[in-house]
PDB file of C-alpha atoms in Angstrom:
ATOM      1  CA  MET A   1      30.545 -79.624 -98.070  1.00 50.00           C
ATOM      2  CA  ILE A   2      30.008 -79.797 -94.218  1.00 57.00           C
ATOM      3  CA  LYS A   3      26.411 -80.550 -94.201  1.00 69.00           C
ATOM      4  CA  LEU A   4      24.594 -78.499 -91.582  1.00 75.00           C
ATOM      5  CA  THR A   5      21.820 -79.769 -88.793  1.00 86.00           C
ATOM      6  CA  LYS A   6      17.790 -78.013 -89.108  1.00 88.00           C
ATOM      7  CA  ARG A   7      19.178 -76.093 -86.626  1.00 89.00           C
ATOM      8  CA  GLN A   8      21.845 -74.826 -88.163  1.00 88.00           C
ATOM      9  CA  ASP A   9      20.180 -74.168 -91.470  1.00 88.00           C
ATOM     10  CA  GLU A  10      17.363 -71.758 -89.193  1.00 91.00           C
ATOM     11  CA  ILE A  11      20.062 -69.974 -88.202  1.00 90.00           C
ATOM     12  CA  LEU A  12      21.732 -69.373 -91.940  1.00 87.00           C
ATOM     13  CA  GLN A  13      18.333 -68.644 -92.410  1.00 89.00           C
ATOM     14  CA  ILE A  14      18.056 -65.920 -89.466  1.00 91.00           C
ATOM     15  CA  VAL A  15      21.388 -64.371 -90.334  1.00 89.00           C
ATOM     16  CA  LYS A  16      20.205 -63.860 -94.359  1.00 86.00           C
ATOM     17  CA  GLN A  17      17.430 -61.885 -93.864  1.00 88.00           C
ATOM     18  CA  ASN A  18      18.298 -60.169 -90.329  1.00 89.00           C
ATOM     19  CA  GLY A  19      21.947 -59.225 -90.572  1.00 79.00           C
ATOM     20  CA  PRO A  20      24.298 -57.934 -89.476  1.00 88.00           C
ATOM     21  CA  ILE A  21      22.576 -59.515 -86.245  1.00 90.00           C
ATOM     22  CA  THR A  22      24.273 -60.269 -82.878  1.00 90.00           C
ATOM     23  CA  GLY A  23      24.634 -63.675 -81.247  1.00 89.00           C
ATOM     24  CA  LYS A  24      21.810 -62.976 -78.866  1.00 89.00           C
ATOM     25  CA  GLU A  25      19.309 -61.203 -81.318  1.00 91.00           C
ATOM     26  CA  ILE A  26      19.738 -64.567 -82.942  1.00 90.00           C
ATOM     27  CA  ALA A  27      19.294 -67.594 -79.705  1.00 91.00           C
ATOM     28  CA  ASP A  28      15.742 -64.749 -79.101  1.00 92.00           C
ATOM     29  CA  LYS A  29      14.465 -65.558 -82.251  1.00 91.00           C
ATOM     30  CA  LEU A  30      14.788 -69.228 -81.417  1.00 91.00           C
ATOM     31  CA  SER A  31      13.688 -69.046 -78.041  1.00 92.00           C
ATOM     32  CA  LEU A  32      17.052 -70.155 -76.646  1.00 90.00           C
ATOM     33  CA  SER A  33      19.993 -69.911 -74.733  1.00 90.00           C
ATOM     34  CA  ARG A  34      23.562 -68.302 -75.354  1.00 87.00           C
ATOM     35  CA  ALA A  35      25.288 -71.095 -74.739  1.00 89.00           C
ATOM     36  CA  ALA A  36      23.189 -73.661 -76.523  1.00 89.00           C
ATOM     37  CA  LEU A  37      23.465 -71.349 -79.738  1.00 88.00           C
ATOM     38  CA  ARG A  38      26.970 -71.511 -78.712  1.00 88.00           C
ATOM     39  CA  PRO A  39      28.582 -74.595 -80.714  1.00 87.00           C
ATOM     40  CA  ASP A  40      26.118 -74.026 -83.829  1.00 87.00           C
ATOM     41  CA  LEU A  41      27.498 -70.237 -84.898  1.00 88.00           C
ATOM     42  CA  ALA A  42      30.975 -71.899 -84.119  1.00 86.00           C
ATOM     43  CA  ILE A  43      30.879 -74.253 -86.304  1.00 84.00           C
ATOM     44  CA  LEU A  44      28.778 -72.045 -88.570  1.00 84.00           C
ATOM     45  CA  THR A  45      32.064 -69.497 -88.742  1.00 84.00           C
ATOM     46  CA  MET A  46      35.051 -71.610 -88.813  1.00 78.00           C
ATOM     47  CA  SER A  47      33.361 -72.487 -92.184  1.00 74.00           C
ATOM     48  CA  GLY A  48      33.094 -69.273 -93.777  1.00 77.00           C
ATOM     49  CA  SER A  49      28.963 -69.106 -94.097  1.00 80.00           C
ATOM     50  CA  LEU A  50      28.761 -66.850 -91.283  1.00 85.00           C
ATOM     51  CA  ASP A  51      31.069 -63.076 -90.925  1.00 84.00           C
ATOM     52  CA  ALA A  52      31.265 -61.957 -87.048  1.00 84.00           C
ATOM     53  CA  ARG A  53      33.065 -58.931 -86.678  1.00 84.00           C
ATOM     54  CA  PRO A  54      32.739 -57.691 -82.320  1.00 83.00           C
ATOM     55  CA  ARG A  55      30.155 -55.000 -81.885  1.00 79.00           C
ATOM     56  CA  VAL A  56      28.702 -55.701 -85.191  1.00 83.00           C
ATOM     57  CA  GLY A  57      27.761 -59.370 -85.589  1.00 88.00           C
ATOM     58  CA  TYR A  58      27.422 -62.223 -87.332  1.00 89.00           C
ATOM     59  CA  PHE A  59      26.211 -62.228 -91.218  1.00 85.00           C
ATOM     60  CA  PHE A  60      26.232 -64.257 -94.224  1.00 84.00           C
ATOM     61  CA  ASN A  61      29.133 -64.840 -96.050  1.00 80.00           C
ATOM     62  CA  GLU A  62      27.894 -64.348-100.095  1.00 73.00           C
ATOM     63  CA  LYS A  63      31.531 -65.849-101.491  1.00 70.00           C
ATOM     64  CA  ILE A  64      30.452 -69.428 -99.504  1.00 68.00           C
ATOM     65  CA  LYS A  65      26.881 -69.609-101.450  1.00 65.00           C
ATOM     66  CA  VAL A  66      29.158 -68.750-105.125  1.00 65.00           C
ATOM     67  CA  LYS A  67      31.354 -72.098-103.496  1.00 65.00           C
ATOM     68  CA  ARG A  68      28.891 -74.384-102.922  1.00 67.00           C
ATOM     69  CA  GLN A  69      26.769 -73.433-106.449  1.00 67.00           C
ATOM     70  CA  ALA A  70      30.403 -74.666-107.945  1.00 69.00           C
ATOM     71  CA  GLU A  71      30.799 -77.210-105.339  1.00 68.00           C
ATOM     72  CA  ARG A  72      27.152 -78.412-106.111  1.00 71.00           C
ATOM     73  CA  PHE A  73      27.727 -78.307-110.437  1.00 73.00           C
ATOM     74  CA  LEU A  74      31.830 -80.073-110.358  1.00 74.00           C
ATOM     75  CA  TYR A  75      29.809 -83.061-108.217  1.00 80.00           C
ATOM     76  CA  GLN A  76      26.948 -83.408-110.860  1.00 86.00           C
ATOM     77  CA  LYS A  77      26.701 -86.473-112.793  1.00 92.00           C
ATOM     78  CA  VAL A  78      27.134 -87.599-116.454  1.00 94.00           C
ATOM     79  CA  ASN A  79      24.199 -89.249-116.225  1.00 94.00           C
ATOM     80  CA  ASP A  80      21.757 -86.778-115.477  1.00 92.00           C
ATOM     81  CA  TYR A  81      23.467 -84.358-118.042  1.00 92.00           C
ATOM     82  CA  LYS A  82      23.946 -86.399-121.137  1.00 94.00           C
ATOM     83  CA  ALA A  83      22.239 -86.037-124.613  1.00 93.00           C
ATOM     84  CA  LEU A  84      21.227 -88.725-126.975  1.00 93.00           C
ATOM     85  CA  PRO A  85      23.866 -89.663-129.083  1.00 92.00           C
ATOM     86  CA  ILE A  86      23.725 -89.089-133.245  1.00 94.00           C
ATOM     87  CA  VAL A  87      25.214 -92.241-134.019  1.00 95.00           C
ATOM     88  CA  VAL A  88      25.643 -93.972-137.492  1.00 95.00           C
ATOM     89  CA  GLY A  89      26.550 -97.303-138.434  1.00 93.00           C
ATOM     90  CA  LYS A  90      29.863 -98.146-139.520  1.00 91.00           C
ATOM     91  CA  SER A  91      28.701 -98.513-143.149  1.00 92.00           C
ATOM     92  CA  THR A  92      27.223 -95.743-143.653  1.00 94.00           C
ATOM     93  CA  SER A  93      29.191 -93.304-146.228  1.00 94.00           C
ATOM     94  CA  VAL A  94      31.283 -90.836-146.000  1.00 94.00           C
ATOM     95  CA  TYR A  95      29.387 -88.467-147.990  1.00 94.00           C
ATOM     96  CA  ASP A  96      25.794 -89.357-145.390  1.00 95.00           C
ATOM     97  CA  ALA A  97      27.645 -88.837-142.446  1.00 95.00           C
ATOM     98  CA  ILE A  98      28.368 -85.429-143.743  1.00 94.00           C
ATOM     99  CA  VAL A  99      24.695 -84.388-144.521  1.00 95.00           C
ATOM    100  CA  GLN A 100      23.332 -86.332-140.420  1.00 94.00           C
ATOM    101  CA  LEU A 101      25.851 -83.975-138.956  1.00 93.00           C
ATOM    102  CA  PHE A 102      24.542 -80.376-140.737  1.00 92.00           C
ATOM    103  CA  LEU A 103      21.122 -82.516-140.186  1.00 94.00           C
ATOM    104  CA  GLU A 104      21.740 -82.456-136.524  1.00 93.00           C
ATOM    105  CA  ASP A 105      24.007 -79.600-135.692  1.00 91.00           C
ATOM    106  CA  VAL A 106      26.096 -81.320-133.415  1.00 92.00           C
ATOM    107  CA  GLY A 107      30.372 -81.479-133.873  1.00 91.00           C
ATOM    108  CA  THR A 108      30.760 -85.481-133.330  1.00 94.00           C
ATOM    109  CA  LEU A 109      29.326 -88.742-134.350  1.00 95.00           C
ATOM    110  CA  TYR A 110      29.632 -91.980-133.381  1.00 96.00           C
ATOM    111  CA  ALA A 111      29.367 -94.824-134.949  1.00 95.00           C
ATOM    112  CA  VAL A 112      27.851 -98.341-133.482  1.00 93.00           C
ATOM    113  CA  ASP A 113      27.789-101.718-135.076  1.00 89.00           C
ATOM    114  CA  THR A 114      24.561-104.014-135.175  1.00 86.00           C
ATOM    115  CA  ASP A 115      24.413-104.526-131.477  1.00 84.00           C
ATOM    116  CA  GLY A 116      24.949-100.927-130.737  1.00 84.00           C
ATOM    117  CA  HIS A 117      27.913-100.697-128.938  1.00 90.00           C
ATOM    118  CA  LEU A 118      30.154 -98.195-129.848  1.00 93.00           C
ATOM    119  CA  ALA A 119      32.915 -99.125-132.575  1.00 93.00           C
ATOM    120  CA  GLY A 120      34.157 -95.944-133.294  1.00 94.00           C
ATOM    121  CA  VAL A 121      33.719 -91.767-133.400  1.00 96.00           C
ATOM    122  CA  ILE A 122      34.163 -89.428-136.233  1.00 96.00           C
ATOM    123  CA  SER A 123      34.712 -85.700-135.531  1.00 93.00           C
ATOM    124  CA  ARG A 124      33.951 -82.781-137.654  1.00 92.00           C
ATOM    125  CA  LYS A 125      37.576 -83.060-138.545  1.00 91.00           C
ATOM    126  CA  ASP A 126      37.533 -86.042-139.493  1.00 92.00           C
ATOM    127  CA  LEU A 127      34.898 -85.168-142.067  1.00 92.00           C
ATOM    128  CA  LEU A 128      36.502 -82.133-143.654  1.00 91.00           C
ATOM    129  CA  ARG A 129      39.710 -83.668-143.529  1.00 89.00           C
ATOM    130  CA  THR A 130      38.399 -86.198-145.636  1.00 90.00           C
ATOM    131  CA  SER A 131      35.725 -84.124-147.834  1.00 88.00           C
ATOM    132  CA  LEU A 132      39.711 -81.909-149.068  1.00 86.00           C
ATOM    133  CA  GLY A 133      41.032 -85.755-150.648  1.00 71.00           C
ATOM    134  CA  ASN A 134      40.526 -86.856-154.142  1.00 65.00           C
ATOM    135  CA  ARG A 135      38.033 -89.917-153.213  1.00 74.00           C
ATOM    136  CA  ASP A 136      34.454 -90.721-153.767  1.00 88.00           C
ATOM    137  CA  LEU A 137      33.050 -89.597-150.472  1.00 91.00           C
ATOM    138  CA  ASN A 138      29.591 -92.009-151.010  1.00 92.00           C
ATOM    139  CA  GLU A 139      31.677 -95.127-152.017  1.00 90.00           C
ATOM    140  CA  LEU A 140      34.154 -94.521-148.646  1.00 92.00           C
ATOM    141  CA  PRO A 141      33.035 -95.760-145.895  1.00 94.00           C
ATOM    142  CA  VAL A 142      33.388 -94.394-142.380  1.00 94.00           C
ATOM    143  CA  SER A 143      34.814 -96.992-141.029  1.00 93.00           C
ATOM    144  CA  VAL A 144      37.639 -95.939-143.145  1.00 93.00           C
ATOM    145  CA  ILE A 145      38.167 -92.840-141.413  1.00 93.00           C
ATOM    146  CA  MET A 146      37.394 -93.170-138.097  1.00 95.00           C
ATOM    147  CA  THR A 147      38.913 -93.709-134.185  1.00 93.00           C
ATOM    148  CA  ARG A 148      38.726 -97.091-133.400  1.00 91.00           C
ATOM    149  CA  MET A 149      38.965 -98.143-129.793  1.00 84.00           C
ATOM    150  CA  PRO A 150      41.552 -98.994-127.542  1.00 84.00           C
ATOM    151  CA  ASN A 151      42.044 -94.619-128.725  1.00 91.00           C
ATOM    152  CA  ILE A 152      38.184 -93.462-128.168  1.00 93.00           C
ATOM    153  CA  ILE A 153      37.965 -91.422-124.550  1.00 94.00           C
ATOM    154  CA  THR A 154      34.818 -92.592-122.922  1.00 95.00           C
ATOM    155  CA  ILE A 155      33.048 -91.599-119.386  1.00 95.00           C
ATOM    156  CA  ASN A 156      30.708 -93.762-117.341  1.00 94.00           C
ATOM    157  CA  PRO A 157      26.956 -92.701-116.783  1.00 95.00           C
ATOM    158  CA  GLU A 158      28.333 -92.340-113.239  1.00 94.00           C
ATOM    159  CA  GLU A 159      31.703 -89.938-113.012  1.00 94.00           C
ATOM    160  CA  THR A 160      30.702 -86.217-112.669  1.00 91.00           C
ATOM    161  CA  LEU A 161      31.183 -83.211-114.160  1.00 89.00           C
ATOM    162  CA  LEU A 162      34.561 -82.744-113.497  1.00 87.00           C
ATOM    163  CA  GLU A 163      35.995 -85.967-114.344  1.00 91.00           C
ATOM    164  CA  ALA A 164      34.003 -85.341-118.209  1.00 93.00           C
ATOM    165  CA  ALA A 165      35.670 -81.604-118.386  1.00 90.00           C
ATOM    166  CA  LYS A 166      39.010 -82.483-117.180  1.00 90.00           C
ATOM    167  CA  LYS A 167      38.879 -85.599-119.738  1.00 93.00           C
ATOM    168  CA  MET A 168      37.967 -82.932-122.413  1.00 91.00           C
ATOM    169  CA  ILE A 169      40.521 -80.620-121.843  1.00 90.00           C
ATOM    170  CA  GLN A 170      43.448 -83.490-121.224  1.00 90.00           C
ATOM    171  CA  ASN A 171      42.584 -84.809-124.989  1.00 91.00           C
ATOM    172  CA  HIS A 172      41.731 -82.197-126.700  1.00 89.00           C
ATOM    173  CA  ILE A 173      37.789 -82.975-127.735  1.00 90.00           C
ATOM    174  CA  ASP A 174      34.715 -81.575-127.395  1.00 90.00           C
ATOM    175  CA  SER A 175      32.434 -83.923-126.138  1.00 93.00           C
ATOM    176  CA  LEU A 176      32.908 -87.996-125.314  1.00 96.00           C
ATOM    177  CA  PRO A 177      30.713 -91.281-125.446  1.00 96.00           C
ATOM    178  CA  VAL A 178      28.587 -91.605-122.469  1.00 96.00           C
ATOM    179  CA  VAL A 179      29.774 -95.753-122.031  1.00 95.00           C
ATOM    180  CA  LYS A 180      28.645 -98.882-120.545  1.00 92.00           C
ATOM    181  CA  GLU A 181      30.410-101.720-119.880  1.00 87.00           C
ATOM    182  CA  MET A 182      30.078-104.989-120.893  1.00 81.00           C
ATOM    183  CA  ASP A 183      30.650-107.605-119.018  1.00 75.00           C
ATOM    184  CA  GLY A 184      33.409-109.633-119.712  1.00 70.00           C
ATOM    185  CA  GLN A 185      33.564-108.000-122.633  1.00 73.00           C
ATOM    186  CA  ARG A 186      37.028-105.770-123.345  1.00 75.00           C
ATOM    187  CA  ASN A 187      36.949-102.336-125.209  1.00 74.00           C
ATOM    188  CA  THR A 188      33.186-102.960-125.191  1.00 85.00           C
ATOM    189  CA  TYR A 189      30.623-100.575-124.533  1.00 91.00           C
ATOM    190  CA  LEU A 190      27.705 -99.832-125.127  1.00 91.00           C
ATOM    191  CA  LEU A 191      26.800 -96.608-125.735  1.00 93.00           C
ATOM    192  CA  VAL A 192      24.468 -94.506-123.331  1.00 93.00           C
ATOM    193  CA  GLY A 193      24.960 -90.591-124.617  1.00 95.00           C
ATOM    194  CA  ARG A 194      27.043 -87.879-124.882  1.00 95.00           C
ATOM    195  CA  ILE A 195      28.417 -85.274-123.145  1.00 95.00           C
ATOM    196  CA  THR A 196      30.066 -82.171-124.518  1.00 93.00           C
ATOM    197  CA  LYS A 197      31.461 -78.609-123.123  1.00 90.00           C
ATOM    198  CA  THR A 198      27.899 -76.945-124.225  1.00 89.00           C
ATOM    199  CA  THR A 199      26.166 -79.434-121.859  1.00 89.00           C
ATOM    200  CA  ILE A 200      29.009 -78.942-120.033  1.00 88.00           C
ATOM    201  CA  THR A 201      28.830 -75.057-119.778  1.00 86.00           C
ATOM    202  CA  ARG A 202      24.863 -75.008-119.442  1.00 85.00           C
ATOM    203  CA  ALA A 203      25.357 -77.101-116.633  1.00 83.00           C
ATOM    204  CA  TYR A 204      27.096 -74.432-115.078  1.00 79.00           C
ATOM    205  CA  LEU A 205      24.776 -71.003-115.669  1.00 80.00           C
ATOM    206  CA  GLU A 206      21.532 -73.541-114.613  1.00 78.00           C
ATOM    207  CA  ILE A 207      23.350 -73.596-110.938  1.00 72.00           C
ATOM    208  CA  MET A 208      25.461 -70.698-110.605  1.00 65.00           C
ATOM    209  CA  ASP A 209      21.826 -69.458-111.408  1.00 70.00           C
ATOM    210  CA  GLU A 210      19.944 -70.679-109.151  1.00 62.00           C
ATOM    211  CA  LYS A 211      18.216 -69.281-105.845  1.00 51.00           C
ATOM    212  CA  SER A 212      19.777 -70.010-103.032  1.00 45.00           C
ATOM    213  CA  ASP A 213      16.914 -70.911-100.469  1.00 44.00           C
TER     214      ASP A 213
END
Protein backbone atom coordinates (compact mmCIF):
# COMPACT_ATOMS: atom_id res chain seq x y z
CA MET A 1 0.00 0.00 0.00
CA ILE A 2 1.24 3.51 -0.86
CA LYS A 3 1.61 5.79 2.16
CA LEU A 4 -0.14 9.05 1.36
CA THR A 5 1.02 12.50 2.37
CA LYS A 6 -1.14 14.82 4.43
CA ARG A 7 -2.03 16.82 1.30
CA GLN A 8 -2.98 13.68 -0.60
CA ASP A 9 -5.24 12.61 2.27
CA GLU A 10 -6.87 16.04 2.16
CA ILE A 11 -7.43 15.68 -1.59
CA LEU A 12 -9.08 12.29 -1.09
CA GLN A 13 -11.43 13.73 1.53
CA ILE A 14 -12.39 16.61 -0.78
CA VAL A 15 -13.08 14.25 -3.68
CA LYS A 16 -15.07 11.84 -1.49
CA GLN A 17 -17.30 14.66 -0.29
CA ASN A 18 -17.62 16.66 -3.52
CA GLY A 19 -16.82 14.35 -6.43
CA PRO A 20 -16.92 14.47 -9.31
CA ILE A 21 -14.85 17.61 -8.97
CA THR A 22 -12.38 19.33 -11.27
CA GLY A 23 -8.70 19.86 -10.56
CA LYS A 24 -9.25 23.61 -10.43
CA GLU A 25 -11.99 23.23 -7.81
CA ILE A 26 -9.75 21.01 -5.68
CA ALA A 27 -6.90 23.53 -6.00
CA ASP A 28 -9.22 26.38 -4.97
CA LYS A 29 -10.35 24.49 -1.84
CA LEU A 30 -6.70 23.96 -0.84
CA SER A 31 -5.64 27.48 -1.84
CA LEU A 32 -3.06 26.03 -4.22
CA SER A 33 -2.27 26.41 -7.89
CA ARG A 34 -3.25 23.63 -10.28
CA ALA A 35 0.43 23.17 -11.12
CA ALA A 36 1.29 22.54 -7.44
CA LEU A 37 -1.51 20.01 -7.19
CA ARG A 38 -0.74 18.13 -10.41
CA PRO A 39 1.88 15.67 -8.96
CA ASP A 40 -0.45 14.67 -6.11
CA LEU A 41 -3.36 14.09 -8.46
CA ALA A 42 -1.13 12.00 -10.71
CA ILE A 43 -0.03 9.80 -7.78
CA LEU A 44 -3.59 9.34 -6.53
CA THR A 45 -4.81 8.47 -10.01
CA MET A 46 -1.99 6.02 -10.76
CA SER A 47 -2.47 4.31 -7.38
CA GLY A 48 -6.15 3.80 -8.15
CA SER A 49 -7.42 5.97 -5.29
CA LEU A 50 -8.96 8.41 -7.75
CA ASP A 51 -10.44 8.05 -11.20
CA ALA A 52 -10.50 10.92 -13.69
CA ARG A 53 -12.78 11.54 -16.67
CA PRO A 54 -12.31 14.28 -19.26
CA ARG A 55 -14.73 17.18 -18.82
CA VAL A 56 -16.15 15.50 -15.72
CA GLY A 57 -13.39 15.63 -13.13
CA TYR A 58 -12.04 13.45 -10.36
CA PHE A 59 -14.05 11.00 -8.30
CA PHE A 60 -13.20 8.55 -5.54
CA ASN A 61 -12.62 4.93 -6.52
CA GLU A 62 -14.70 2.83 -4.09
CA LYS A 63 -12.92 -0.35 -5.18
CA ILE A 64 -9.64 0.91 -3.73
CA LYS A 65 -11.34 1.25 -0.33
CA VAL A 66 -12.29 -2.43 -0.36
CA LYS A 67 -8.80 -3.40 -1.51
CA ARG A 68 -7.16 -1.43 1.30
CA GLN A 69 -9.49 -2.92 3.89
CA ALA A 70 -8.65 -6.41 2.62
CA GLU A 71 -4.91 -5.65 2.73
CA ARG A 72 -5.24 -4.29 6.25
CA PHE A 73 -6.94 -7.55 7.28
CA LEU A 74 -4.36 -9.81 5.65
CA TYR A 75 -1.42 -8.25 7.44
CA GLN A 76 -2.86 -8.07 10.94
CA LYS A 77 -0.68 -9.86 13.49
CA VAL A 78 -1.81 -13.11 15.07
CA ASN A 79 -0.79 -11.63 18.42
CA ASP A 80 -3.57 -9.05 18.18
CA TYR A 81 -6.32 -11.63 17.65
CA LYS A 82 -5.21 -14.75 19.51
CA ALA A 83 -7.50 -16.21 22.17
CA LEU A 84 -6.65 -18.09 25.33
CA PRO A 85 -5.85 -21.73 24.62
CA ILE A 86 -7.94 -24.43 26.26
CA VAL A 87 -5.38 -26.71 27.87
CA VAL A 88 -5.25 -30.05 29.62
CA GLY A 89 -2.38 -31.97 31.16
CA LYS A 90 -0.82 -34.87 29.28
CA SER A 91 -2.13 -37.28 31.89
CA THR A 92 -5.74 -36.05 31.65
CA SER A 93 -8.13 -38.88 30.80
CA VAL A 94 -9.88 -38.95 27.45
CA TYR A 95 -13.20 -38.85 29.32
CA ASP A 96 -12.26 -35.62 31.13
CA ALA A 97 -10.96 -34.16 27.87
CA ILE A 98 -14.32 -34.82 26.20
CA VAL A 99 -16.09 -33.10 29.09
CA GLN A 100 -13.71 -30.14 28.81
CA LEU A 101 -14.27 -29.91 25.07
CA PHE A 102 -18.03 -29.58 25.50
CA LEU A 103 -17.84 -27.27 28.51
CA GLU A 104 -15.58 -24.84 26.65
CA ASP A 105 -17.42 -25.29 23.33
CA VAL A 106 -14.21 -25.64 21.31
CA GLY A 107 -13.00 -28.01 18.64
CA THR A 108 -9.43 -28.49 19.84
CA LEU A 109 -7.64 -28.98 23.15
CA TYR A 110 -3.94 -28.47 23.76
CA ALA A 111 -1.94 -30.74 26.04
CA VAL A 112 0.89 -29.12 28.00
CA ASP A 113 3.62 -30.37 30.27
CA THR A 114 4.29 -29.08 33.77
CA ASP A 115 6.28 -26.13 32.37
CA GLY A 116 3.43 -24.97 30.14
CA HIS A 117 5.17 -26.20 27.01
CA LEU A 118 3.06 -27.54 24.18
CA ALA A 119 3.08 -31.34 24.31
CA GLY A 120 0.23 -32.28 21.98
CA VAL A 121 -2.96 -31.38 20.19
CA ILE A 122 -6.26 -33.24 20.68
CA SER A 123 -8.96 -32.62 18.10
CA ARG A 124 -12.67 -33.38 18.25
CA LYS A 125 -12.04 -36.12 15.69
CA ASP A 126 -9.38 -37.71 17.91
CA LEU A 127 -11.79 -37.88 20.82
CA LEU A 128 -14.67 -39.15 18.73
CA ARG A 129 -12.53 -41.85 17.12
CA THR A 130 -11.29 -43.01 20.51
CA SER A 131 -14.72 -42.97 22.14
CA LEU A 132 -16.05 -45.33 19.45
CA GLY A 133 -13.60 -48.05 20.53
CA ASN A 134 -14.07 -50.48 23.39
CA ARG A 135 -11.79 -48.65 25.79
CA ASP A 136 -12.21 -47.32 29.32
CA LEU A 137 -12.06 -43.58 28.62
CA ASN A 138 -11.48 -42.83 32.30
CA GLU A 139 -8.24 -44.80 32.28
CA LEU A 140 -6.88 -43.75 28.88
CA PRO A 141 -4.68 -40.60 29.01
CA VAL A 142 -4.81 -38.07 26.17
CA SER A 143 -1.07 -38.56 25.67
CA VAL A 144 -1.90 -41.82 23.90
CA ILE A 145 -4.13 -40.23 21.25
CA MET A 146 -2.77 -36.70 20.81
CA THR A 147 -0.70 -35.41 17.91
CA ARG A 148 2.85 -34.78 19.07
CA MET A 149 5.82 -32.73 17.95
CA PRO A 150 7.17 -32.45 15.32
CA ASN A 151 3.81 -33.14 13.66
CA ILE A 152 1.99 -30.18 15.23
CA ILE A 153 1.40 -27.18 12.95
CA THR A 154 2.09 -24.02 14.96
CA ILE A 155 2.20 -20.28 14.41
CA ASN A 156 4.06 -17.55 16.25
CA PRO A 157 2.50 -14.29 17.48
CA GLU A 158 4.28 -12.11 14.91
CA GLU A 159 3.01 -14.00 11.88
CA THR A 160 0.00 -12.62 10.03
CA LEU A 161 -3.61 -13.71 9.77
CA LEU A 162 -2.90 -14.46 6.11
CA GLU A 163 -0.15 -16.89 7.11
CA ALA A 164 -2.43 -18.47 9.72
CA ALA A 165 -5.21 -18.94 7.16
CA LYS A 166 -2.80 -20.53 4.68
CA LYS A 167 -1.53 -23.02 7.27
CA MET A 168 -5.04 -24.05 8.25
CA ILE A 169 -6.21 -24.48 4.66
CA GLN A 170 -3.08 -26.34 3.54
CA ASN A 171 -3.14 -28.71 6.52
CA HIS A 172 -6.93 -29.17 6.72
CA ILE A 173 -7.17 -28.05 10.35
CA ASP A 174 -9.50 -25.67 12.17
CA SER A 175 -7.10 -24.01 14.60
CA LEU A 176 -3.46 -23.35 15.38
CA PRO A 177 -1.59 -23.15 18.67
CA VAL A 178 0.15 -19.80 19.02
CA VAL A 179 3.61 -20.47 20.44
CA LYS A 180 6.93 -18.92 21.32
CA GLU A 181 10.00 -21.00 20.59
CA MET A 182 12.24 -21.69 23.58
CA ASP A 183 15.85 -20.68 22.99
CA GLY A 184 18.16 -23.60 22.35
CA GLN A 185 15.42 -26.21 22.70
CA ARG A 186 14.35 -27.87 19.48
CA ASN A 187 10.61 -28.49 19.11
CA THR A 188 9.97 -26.96 22.53
CA TYR A 189 7.37 -24.21 22.55
CA LEU A 190 5.64 -22.11 25.17
CA LEU A 191 1.90 -22.11 24.43
CA VAL A 192 0.59 -18.52 24.49
CA GLY A 193 -2.72 -18.68 22.61
CA ARG A 194 -4.79 -20.12 19.81
CA ILE A 195 -6.11 -18.85 16.50
CA THR A 196 -9.08 -20.43 14.71
CA LYS A 197 -10.94 -20.17 11.43
CA THR A 198 -13.75 -18.49 13.35
CA THR A 199 -11.31 -15.91 14.76
CA ILE A 200 -10.05 -15.09 11.29
CA THR A 201 -13.56 -14.82 9.85
CA ARG A 202 -14.61 -12.49 12.68
CA ALA A 203 -11.52 -10.30 12.17
CA TYR A 204 -12.25 -10.08 8.45
CA LEU A 205 -15.86 -9.00 9.04
CA GLU A 206 -14.84 -6.41 11.63
CA ILE A 207 -12.28 -4.80 9.33
CA MET A 208 -14.44 -4.90 6.21
CA ASP A 209 -17.32 -3.33 8.13
CA GLU A 210 -15.18 -0.43 9.30
CA LYS A 211 -16.24 2.94 7.93
CA SER A 212 -13.55 4.80 6.08
CA ASP A 213 -12.38 8.09 7.53
